[in-house]
PDB file of C-alpha atoms in Angstrom:
ATOM      1  CA  UNK A   4       0.000   0.000   0.000  1.00 39.00           C
ATOM      2  CA  UNK A   5       1.464   3.303  -1.068  1.00 37.00           C
ATOM      3  CA  UNK A   6       1.265   6.517   0.921  1.00 41.00           C
ATOM      4  CA  UNK A   7       0.946   9.728  -1.031  1.00 38.00           C
ATOM      5  CA  UNK A   8       2.591  12.758   0.440  1.00 41.00           C
ATOM      6  CA  UNK A   9       1.007  16.020  -0.689  1.00 39.00           C
ATOM      7  CA  UNK A  10       2.936  19.216  -0.278  1.00 40.00           C
ATOM      8  CA  UNK A  11       1.148  22.154   1.357  1.00 42.00           C
ATOM      9  CA  UNK A  12       0.709  24.141  -1.873  1.00 41.00           C
ATOM     10  CA  UNK A  13      -0.734  21.114  -3.632  1.00 40.00           C
ATOM     11  CA  UNK A  14      -3.160  20.550  -0.710  1.00 40.00           C
ATOM     12  CA  UNK A  15      -4.494  24.120  -0.942  1.00 36.00           C
ATOM     13  CA  UNK A  16      -5.065  23.763  -4.657  1.00 40.00           C
ATOM     14  CA  UNK A  17      -6.874  20.483  -4.174  1.00 40.00           C
ATOM     15  CA  UNK A  18      -9.100  21.953  -1.508  1.00 39.00           C
ATOM     16  CA  UNK A  19     -10.019  24.910  -3.728  1.00 41.00           C
ATOM     17  CA  UNK A  20     -10.842  22.598  -6.616  1.00 42.00           C
ATOM     18  CA  UNK A  21     -13.074  20.484  -4.410  1.00 41.00           C
ATOM     19  CA  UNK A  22     -14.980  23.533  -3.127  1.00 40.00           C
ATOM     20  CA  UNK A  23     -15.481  24.816  -6.665  1.00 41.00           C
ATOM     21  CA  UNK A  24     -16.885  21.467  -7.740  1.00 41.00           C
ATOM     22  CA  UNK A  25     -19.302  21.416  -4.832  1.00 37.00           C
ATOM     23  CA  UNK A  26     -20.448  24.982  -5.631  1.00 41.00           C
ATOM     24  CA  UNK A  27     -21.081  24.118  -9.281  1.00 37.00           C
ATOM     25  CA  UNK A  28     -23.015  21.041  -8.263  1.00 40.00           C
ATOM     26  CA  UNK A  29     -25.255  23.055  -5.926  1.00 40.00           C
ATOM     27  CA  UNK A  30     -25.950  25.733  -8.536  1.00 39.00           C
ATOM     28  CA  UNK A  31     -26.758  23.147 -11.150  1.00 43.00           C
ATOM     29  CA  UNK A  32     -29.374  21.528  -8.918  1.00 43.00           C
ATOM     30  CA  UNK A  33     -31.412  24.757  -8.432  1.00 41.00           C
ATOM     31  CA  UNK A  34     -30.750  26.775 -11.547  1.00 39.00           C
ATOM     32  CA  UNK A  35     -34.472  27.139 -12.309  1.00 39.00           C
ATOM     33  CA  UNK A  36     -35.154  29.054  -9.078  1.00 41.00           C
ATOM     34  CA  UNK A  37     -32.005  31.122  -8.816  1.00 39.00           C
ATOM     35  CA  UNK A  38     -32.333  34.925  -9.139  1.00 43.00           C
ATOM     36  CA  UNK A  39     -29.730  37.603  -9.208  1.00 40.00           C
ATOM     37  CA  UNK A  40     -30.006  40.397  -6.587  1.00 37.00           C
ATOM     38  CA  UNK A  41     -31.065  42.821  -9.326  1.00 37.00           C
ATOM     39  CA  UNK A  42     -33.873  40.541 -10.449  1.00 39.00           C
ATOM     40  CA  UNK A  43     -35.231  40.169  -6.931  1.00 35.00           C
ATOM     41  CA  UNK A  44     -35.403  43.955  -6.374  1.00 33.00           C
ATOM     42  CA  UNK A  45     -37.041  44.600  -9.741  1.00 34.00           C
ATOM     43  CA  UNK A  46     -39.716  41.994  -9.181  1.00 36.00           C
ATOM     44  CA  UNK A  47     -40.396  43.125  -5.624  1.00 37.00           C
ATOM     45  CA  UNK A  48     -41.015  46.732  -6.773  1.00 34.00           C
ATOM     46  CA  UNK A  49     -43.782  45.698  -9.135  1.00 34.00           C
ATOM     47  CA  UNK A  50     -46.949  45.888  -7.012  1.00 34.00           C
ATOM     48  CA  UNK A  51     -50.014  43.914  -7.929  1.00 35.00           C
ATOM     49  CA  UNK A  52     -53.345  45.777  -8.164  1.00 35.00           C
ATOM     50  CA  UNK A  53     -54.797  46.175  -4.718  1.00 36.00           C
ATOM     51  CA  UNK A  54     -51.523  45.513  -2.889  1.00 36.00           C
ATOM     52  CA  UNK A  55     -51.333  49.028  -1.476  1.00 33.00           C
ATOM     53  CA  UNK A  56     -53.130  52.395  -1.539  1.00 33.00           C
ATOM     54  CA  UNK A  57     -51.372  55.638  -2.318  1.00 31.00           C
ATOM     55  CA  UNK A  58     -53.876  58.105  -0.795  1.00 33.00           C
ATOM     56  CA  UNK A  59     -54.165  59.960  -4.104  1.00 30.00           C
ATOM     57  CA  UNK A  60     -57.908  59.435  -4.537  1.00 33.00           C
ATOM     58  CA  UNK A  61     -59.910  62.341  -5.959  1.00 30.00           C
ATOM     59  CA  UNK A  62     -62.955  62.150  -3.670  1.00 32.00           C
ATOM     60  CA  UNK A  63     -63.502  65.554  -2.045  1.00 26.00           C
ATOM     61  CA  UNK A  64     -66.612  65.030   0.093  1.00 31.00           C
ATOM     62  CA  UNK A  65     -68.245  68.136  -1.345  1.00 30.00           C
ATOM     63  CA  UNK A  66     -71.445  66.432  -2.528  1.00 33.00           C
ATOM     64  CA  UNK A  67     -73.700  68.238  -0.083  1.00 34.00           C
ATOM     65  CA  UNK A  68     -72.811  71.669  -1.448  1.00 34.00           C
ATOM     66  CA  UNK A  69     -72.695  73.176   2.027  1.00 35.00           C
ATOM     67  CA  UNK A  70     -69.947  74.652   4.103  1.00 32.00           C
ATOM     68  CA  UNK A  71     -69.716  74.961   7.814  1.00 32.00           C
ATOM     69  CA  UNK A  72     -68.749  78.295   9.479  1.00 31.00           C
ATOM     70  CA  UNK A  73     -67.821  79.395  13.039  1.00 29.00           C
ATOM     71  CA  UNK A  74     -70.310  78.599  15.809  1.00 38.00           C
ATOM     72  CA  UNK A  75     -72.860  81.148  16.951  1.00 49.00           C
ATOM     73  CA  UNK A  76     -74.528  81.374  20.348  1.00 54.00           C
ATOM     74  CA  UNK A  77     -75.590  78.367  22.438  1.00 51.00           C
ATOM     75  CA  UNK A  78     -79.325  78.971  21.946  1.00 57.00           C
ATOM     76  CA  UNK A  79     -79.060  80.560  18.531  1.00 55.00           C
ATOM     77  CA  UNK A  80     -81.057  79.368  15.541  1.00 55.00           C
ATOM     78  CA  UNK A  81     -77.724  79.326  13.764  1.00 51.00           C
ATOM     79  CA  UNK A  82     -75.717  76.328  14.840  1.00 43.00           C
ATOM     80  CA  UNK A  83     -73.073  77.951  12.664  1.00 38.00           C
ATOM     81  CA  UNK A  84     -72.491  81.404  11.269  1.00 35.00           C
ATOM     82  CA  UNK A  85     -74.114  82.043   7.869  1.00 35.00           C
ATOM     83  CA  UNK A  86     -71.156  83.986   6.550  1.00 34.00           C
ATOM     84  CA  UNK A  87     -70.046  81.475   3.903  1.00 31.00           C
ATOM     85  CA  UNK A  88     -72.885  79.014   3.536  1.00 33.00           C
ATOM     86  CA  UNK A  89     -73.980  77.819   0.125  1.00 34.00           C
ATOM     87  CA  UNK A  90     -77.438  76.689  -0.868  1.00 34.00           C
ATOM     88  CA  UNK A  91     -77.918  72.892  -0.687  1.00 36.00           C
ATOM     89  CA  UNK A  92     -78.894  71.123  -3.880  1.00 36.00           C
ATOM     90  CA  UNK A  93     -82.593  70.717  -4.559  1.00 38.00           C
ATOM     91  CA  UNK A  94     -84.074  67.276  -4.126  1.00 36.00           C
ATOM     92  CA  UNK A  95     -86.410  66.016  -6.820  1.00 33.00           C
ATOM     93  CA  UNK A  96     -90.060  66.071  -5.775  1.00 37.00           C
ATOM     94  CA  UNK A  97     -89.412  67.669  -2.377  1.00 46.00           C
ATOM     95  CA  UNK A  98     -90.128  71.154  -1.037  1.00 63.00           C
ATOM     96  CA  UNK A  99     -87.277  73.628  -0.797  1.00 92.00           C
ATOM     97  CA  UNK A 100     -86.415  75.490   2.361  1.00 98.00           C
ATOM     98  CA  UNK A 101     -88.028  78.894   2.589  1.00 98.00           C
ATOM     99  CA  UNK A 102     -85.344  81.536   2.017  1.00 98.00           C
ATOM    100  CA  UNK A 103     -85.001  85.081   0.818  1.00 98.00           C
ATOM    101  CA  UNK A 104     -85.010  83.644  -2.701  1.00 97.00           C
ATOM    102  CA  UNK A 105     -88.618  82.448  -2.533  1.00 98.00           C
ATOM    103  CA  UNK A 106     -90.332  84.479   0.205  1.00 98.00           C
ATOM    104  CA  UNK A 107     -91.076  88.100   1.058  1.00 98.00           C
ATOM    105  CA  UNK A 108     -90.601  89.233   4.662  1.00 98.00           C
ATOM    106  CA  UNK A 109     -92.222  91.918   6.807  1.00 98.00           C
ATOM    107  CA  UNK A 110     -91.494  92.979  10.410  1.00 98.00           C
ATOM    108  CA  UNK A 111     -94.228  94.816  12.344  1.00 98.00           C
ATOM    109  CA  UNK A 112     -94.700  96.189  15.838  1.00 97.00           C
ATOM    110  CA  UNK A 113     -97.638  94.724  17.760  1.00 97.00           C
ATOM    111  CA  UNK A 114     -99.585  96.298  20.656  1.00 95.00           C
ATOM    112  CA  UNK A 115     -99.713  93.030  22.585  1.00 95.00           C
ATOM    113  CA  UNK A 116     -97.690  91.541  24.082  1.00 95.00           C
ATOM    114  CA  UNK A 117     -95.469  94.503  24.895  1.00 93.00           C
ATOM    115  CA  UNK A 118     -91.882  94.615  23.639  1.00 94.00           C
ATOM    116  CA  UNK A 119     -92.724  92.277  20.774  1.00 97.00           C
ATOM    117  CA  UNK A 120     -92.414  92.340  16.990  1.00 98.00           C
ATOM    118  CA  UNK A 121     -94.024  89.983  14.499  1.00 98.00           C
ATOM    119  CA  UNK A 122     -91.954  88.613  11.624  1.00 98.00           C
ATOM    120  CA  UNK A 123     -94.018  87.352   8.682  1.00 98.00           C
ATOM    121  CA  UNK A 124     -92.767  85.527   5.593  1.00 98.00           C
ATOM    122  CA  UNK A 125     -94.948  84.784   2.560  1.00 98.00           C
ATOM    123  CA  UNK A 126     -94.168  82.301  -0.190  1.00 98.00           C
ATOM    124  CA  UNK A 127     -93.820  84.207  -3.451  1.00 98.00           C
ATOM    125  CA  UNK A 128     -92.748  81.181  -5.484  1.00 96.00           C
ATOM    126  CA  UNK A 129     -94.621  78.600  -7.531  1.00 96.00           C
ATOM    127  CA  UNK A 130     -93.924  75.620  -5.286  1.00 96.00           C
ATOM    128  CA  UNK A 131     -94.220  74.896  -1.575  1.00 98.00           C
ATOM    129  CA  UNK A 132     -91.358  75.708   0.780  1.00 98.00           C
ATOM    130  CA  UNK A 133     -90.629  74.645   4.350  1.00 98.00           C
ATOM    131  CA  UNK A 134     -89.902  77.123   7.134  1.00 98.00           C
ATOM    132  CA  UNK A 135     -87.444  74.999   9.089  1.00 98.00           C
ATOM    133  CA  UNK A 136     -86.672  75.573  12.784  1.00 98.00           C
ATOM    134  CA  UNK A 137     -86.461  79.267  13.733  1.00 98.00           C
ATOM    135  CA  UNK A 138     -85.200  82.300  11.844  1.00 98.00           C
ATOM    136  CA  UNK A 139     -81.682  83.373  12.770  1.00 98.00           C
ATOM    137  CA  UNK A 140     -81.836  87.090  13.526  1.00 98.00           C
ATOM    138  CA  UNK A 141     -79.091  89.662  13.670  1.00 97.00           C
ATOM    139  CA  UNK A 142     -79.857  93.178  14.808  1.00 97.00           C
ATOM    140  CA  UNK A 143     -77.654  95.741  13.064  1.00 97.00           C
ATOM    141  CA  UNK A 144     -74.029  94.602  13.366  1.00 91.00           C
ATOM    142  CA  UNK A 145     -74.425  92.072  16.196  1.00 93.00           C
ATOM    143  CA  UNK A 146     -71.751  89.380  16.146  1.00 90.00           C
ATOM    144  CA  UNK A 147     -74.093  86.549  17.127  1.00 92.00           C
ATOM    145  CA  UNK A 148     -77.641  85.558  16.307  1.00 95.00           C
ATOM    146  CA  UNK A 149     -80.542  86.199  18.665  1.00 96.00           C
ATOM    147  CA  UNK A 150     -81.339  83.328  21.058  1.00 96.00           C
ATOM    148  CA  UNK A 151     -84.268  81.050  20.265  1.00 97.00           C
ATOM    149  CA  UNK A 152     -87.194  80.424  22.616  1.00 97.00           C
ATOM    150  CA  UNK A 153     -87.027  76.635  22.850  1.00 97.00           C
ATOM    151  CA  UNK A 154     -90.484  76.469  24.435  1.00 97.00           C
ATOM    152  CA  UNK A 155     -91.972  77.578  21.114  1.00 98.00           C
ATOM    153  CA  UNK A 156     -90.967  74.480  19.138  1.00 97.00           C
ATOM    154  CA  UNK A 157     -94.024  73.342  17.110  1.00 97.00           C
ATOM    155  CA  UNK A 158     -95.138  69.777  16.551  1.00 96.00           C
ATOM    156  CA  UNK A 159     -94.512  70.002  12.820  1.00 97.00           C
ATOM    157  CA  UNK A 160     -92.570  72.091  10.324  1.00 97.00           C
ATOM    158  CA  UNK A 161     -94.514  74.996   8.822  1.00 98.00           C
ATOM    159  CA  UNK A 162     -95.011  74.234   5.116  1.00 98.00           C
ATOM    160  CA  UNK A 163     -95.961  77.198   2.948  1.00 98.00           C
ATOM    161  CA  UNK A 164     -97.924  76.644  -0.226  1.00 98.00           C
ATOM    162  CA  UNK A 165     -97.560  79.484  -2.755  1.00 98.00           C
ATOM    163  CA  UNK A 166     -99.112  82.615  -1.242  1.00 98.00           C
ATOM    164  CA  UNK A 167     -99.223  81.212   2.307  1.00 98.00           C
ATOM    165  CA  UNK A 168     -97.360  82.682   5.322  1.00 98.00           C
ATOM    166  CA  UNK A 169     -95.452  81.629   8.423  1.00 98.00           C
ATOM    167  CA  UNK A 170     -94.778  83.721  11.521  1.00 98.00           C
ATOM    168  CA  UNK A 171     -92.161  84.215  14.236  1.00 98.00           C
ATOM    169  CA  UNK A 172     -92.527  86.307  17.360  1.00 98.00           C
ATOM    170  CA  UNK A 173     -89.612  88.498  18.410  1.00 98.00           C
ATOM    171  CA  UNK A 174     -89.342  89.447  22.069  1.00 97.00           C
ATOM    172  CA  UNK A 175     -87.147  92.522  22.355  1.00 96.00           C
ATOM    173  CA  UNK A 176     -86.590  92.504  26.116  1.00 91.00           C
ATOM    174  CA  UNK A 177     -87.265  90.165  29.026  1.00 77.00           C
ATOM    175  CA  UNK A 178     -89.619  91.083  31.867  1.00 64.00           C
ATOM    176  CA  UNK A 179     -86.745  92.001  34.157  1.00 66.00           C
ATOM    177  CA  UNK A 180     -84.792  93.762  31.447  1.00 63.00           C
ATOM    178  CA  UNK A 181     -81.352  92.824  30.223  1.00 69.00           C
ATOM    179  CA  UNK A 182     -77.881  94.209  29.685  1.00 78.00           C
ATOM    180  CA  UNK A 183     -76.632  96.266  26.748  1.00 81.00           C
ATOM    181  CA  UNK A 184     -79.975  97.796  25.852  1.00 90.00           C
ATOM    182  CA  UNK A 185     -79.898  99.900  22.711  1.00 93.00           C
ATOM    183  CA  UNK A 186     -81.907 101.206  19.805  1.00 96.00           C
ATOM    184  CA  UNK A 187     -81.926  98.967  16.741  1.00 97.00           C
ATOM    185  CA  UNK A 188     -82.540  99.995  13.137  1.00 98.00           C
ATOM    186  CA  UNK A 189     -81.913  96.981  10.903  1.00 98.00           C
ATOM    187  CA  UNK A 190     -82.757  93.294  11.160  1.00 98.00           C
ATOM    188  CA  UNK A 191     -81.172  90.572   9.008  1.00 98.00           C
ATOM    189  CA  UNK A 192     -83.085  87.306   8.740  1.00 98.00           C
ATOM    190  CA  UNK A 193     -81.285  84.042   7.891  1.00 98.00           C
ATOM    191  CA  UNK A 194     -83.093  80.819   7.044  1.00 98.00           C
ATOM    192  CA  UNK A 195     -82.296  77.326   8.308  1.00 98.00           C
ATOM    193  CA  UNK A 196     -81.910  74.280   6.038  1.00 97.00           C
ATOM    194  CA  UNK A 197     -83.573  70.976   6.794  1.00 96.00           C
ATOM    195  CA  UNK A 198     -80.532  69.804   8.771  1.00 95.00           C
ATOM    196  CA  UNK A 199     -80.810  72.816  11.070  1.00 94.00           C
ATOM    197  CA  UNK A 200     -77.086  73.502  10.761  1.00 93.00           C
ATOM    198  CA  UNK A 201     -75.963  76.872   9.405  1.00 94.00           C
ATOM    199  CA  UNK A 202     -78.160  78.757   6.982  1.00 96.00           C
ATOM    200  CA  UNK A 203     -79.279  78.388   3.397  1.00 97.00           C
ATOM    201  CA  UNK A 204     -80.240  80.640   0.513  1.00 97.00           C
ATOM    202  CA  UNK A 205     -80.365  84.411   0.539  1.00 97.00           C
ATOM    203  CA  UNK A 206     -80.956  86.319   3.798  1.00 98.00           C
ATOM    204  CA  UNK A 207     -83.359  89.249   4.028  1.00 98.00           C
ATOM    205  CA  UNK A 208     -82.540  92.640   5.575  1.00 98.00           C
ATOM    206  CA  UNK A 209     -85.436  94.684   6.954  1.00 98.00           C
ATOM    207  CA  UNK A 210     -85.836  98.160   8.414  1.00 98.00           C
ATOM    208  CA  UNK A 211     -87.159  97.978  11.973  1.00 98.00           C
ATOM    209  CA  UNK A 212     -90.112 100.068  13.172  1.00 98.00           C
ATOM    210  CA  UNK A 213     -89.103 103.455  14.564  1.00 96.00           C
ATOM    211  CA  UNK A 214     -88.303 103.335  18.260  1.00 96.00           C
ATOM    212  CA  UNK A 215     -87.319  99.640  18.359  1.00 97.00           C
ATOM    213  CA  UNK A 216     -85.249  98.993  21.472  1.00 95.00           C
ATOM    214  CA  UNK A 217     -83.666  95.631  22.361  1.00 95.00           C
ATOM    215  CA  UNK A 218     -81.320  94.136  24.933  1.00 94.00           C
ATOM    216  CA  UNK A 219     -79.466  90.876  25.580  1.00 91.00           C
ATOM    217  CA  UNK A 220     -82.688  89.127  26.599  1.00 93.00           C
ATOM    218  CA  UNK A 221     -84.096  89.389  23.073  1.00 96.00           C
ATOM    219  CA  UNK A 222     -85.364  86.096  21.651  1.00 97.00           C
ATOM    220  CA  UNK A 223     -87.247  84.679  18.684  1.00 98.00           C
ATOM    221  CA  UNK A 224     -89.718  81.805  18.331  1.00 98.00           C
ATOM    222  CA  UNK A 225     -89.725  78.920  15.907  1.00 98.00           C
ATOM    223  CA  UNK A 226     -91.707  79.473  12.726  1.00 98.00           C
ATOM    224  CA  UNK A 227     -95.439  79.048  13.411  1.00 98.00           C
ATOM    225  CA  UNK A 228     -98.488  78.526  11.220  1.00 98.00           C
ATOM    226  CA  UNK A 229    -100.364  81.489  12.764  1.00 98.00           C
ATOM    227  CA  UNK A 230     -99.537  84.906  14.153  1.00 98.00           C
ATOM    228  CA  UNK A 231    -101.451  84.078  17.347  1.00 98.00           C
ATOM    229  CA  UNK A 232     -99.175  81.078  17.995  1.00 98.00           C
ATOM    230  CA  UNK A 233     -96.059  83.147  17.325  1.00 98.00           C
ATOM    231  CA  UNK A 234     -97.059  85.856  19.812  1.00 98.00           C
ATOM    232  CA  UNK A 235     -98.034  83.655  22.724  1.00 96.00           C
ATOM    233  CA  UNK A 236     -94.437  83.264  23.914  1.00 93.00           C
TER     234      UNK A 236
END
């Protein structure tokens, strides 16, 4: 039996050759699944439909056509200021809200009860309109709308056929009097939409009867079907 003596350099070469053979054998057995690093990155960057969202959708949420504005007083008919409110779209077959676009408005002084005015709106259009909630009133340049008498809420919305009217009573001062009493000359009337939030359509500005005096206790009723109902509060 012969013994083969391999010199160090020859041993290194033999080891390298053996490792190379093993590497080639391994690659040959899985060549169908092997990918280069570049291939793996390229394939991973190609997203399938529905794999991820980019947040670049075009939906704006502006379908209602209305905008909200800063809040008014706690008991105001305006849940929000009417400064930049657009008219909601009209629904097919349904009545529109009564606004300055389809009604005329008149403010009158009444002998009874004392310190009261009567606000009357009349439908001048060709279709029915709904007087929703209460009118939002602003005397002259007041920063907030007049408070609403919540006890005056009717059982149903006042619907005005063409030529028909709705009424709201305006109490100028409470029995005990209030702060910041002053003479008032102009009254701006804003109209509520069906949602009751903000205002809709055109407002109406009226000249007040001579000698009108109001204070912080001023209030307004909900729209009523009769003048008698509007003045009982």
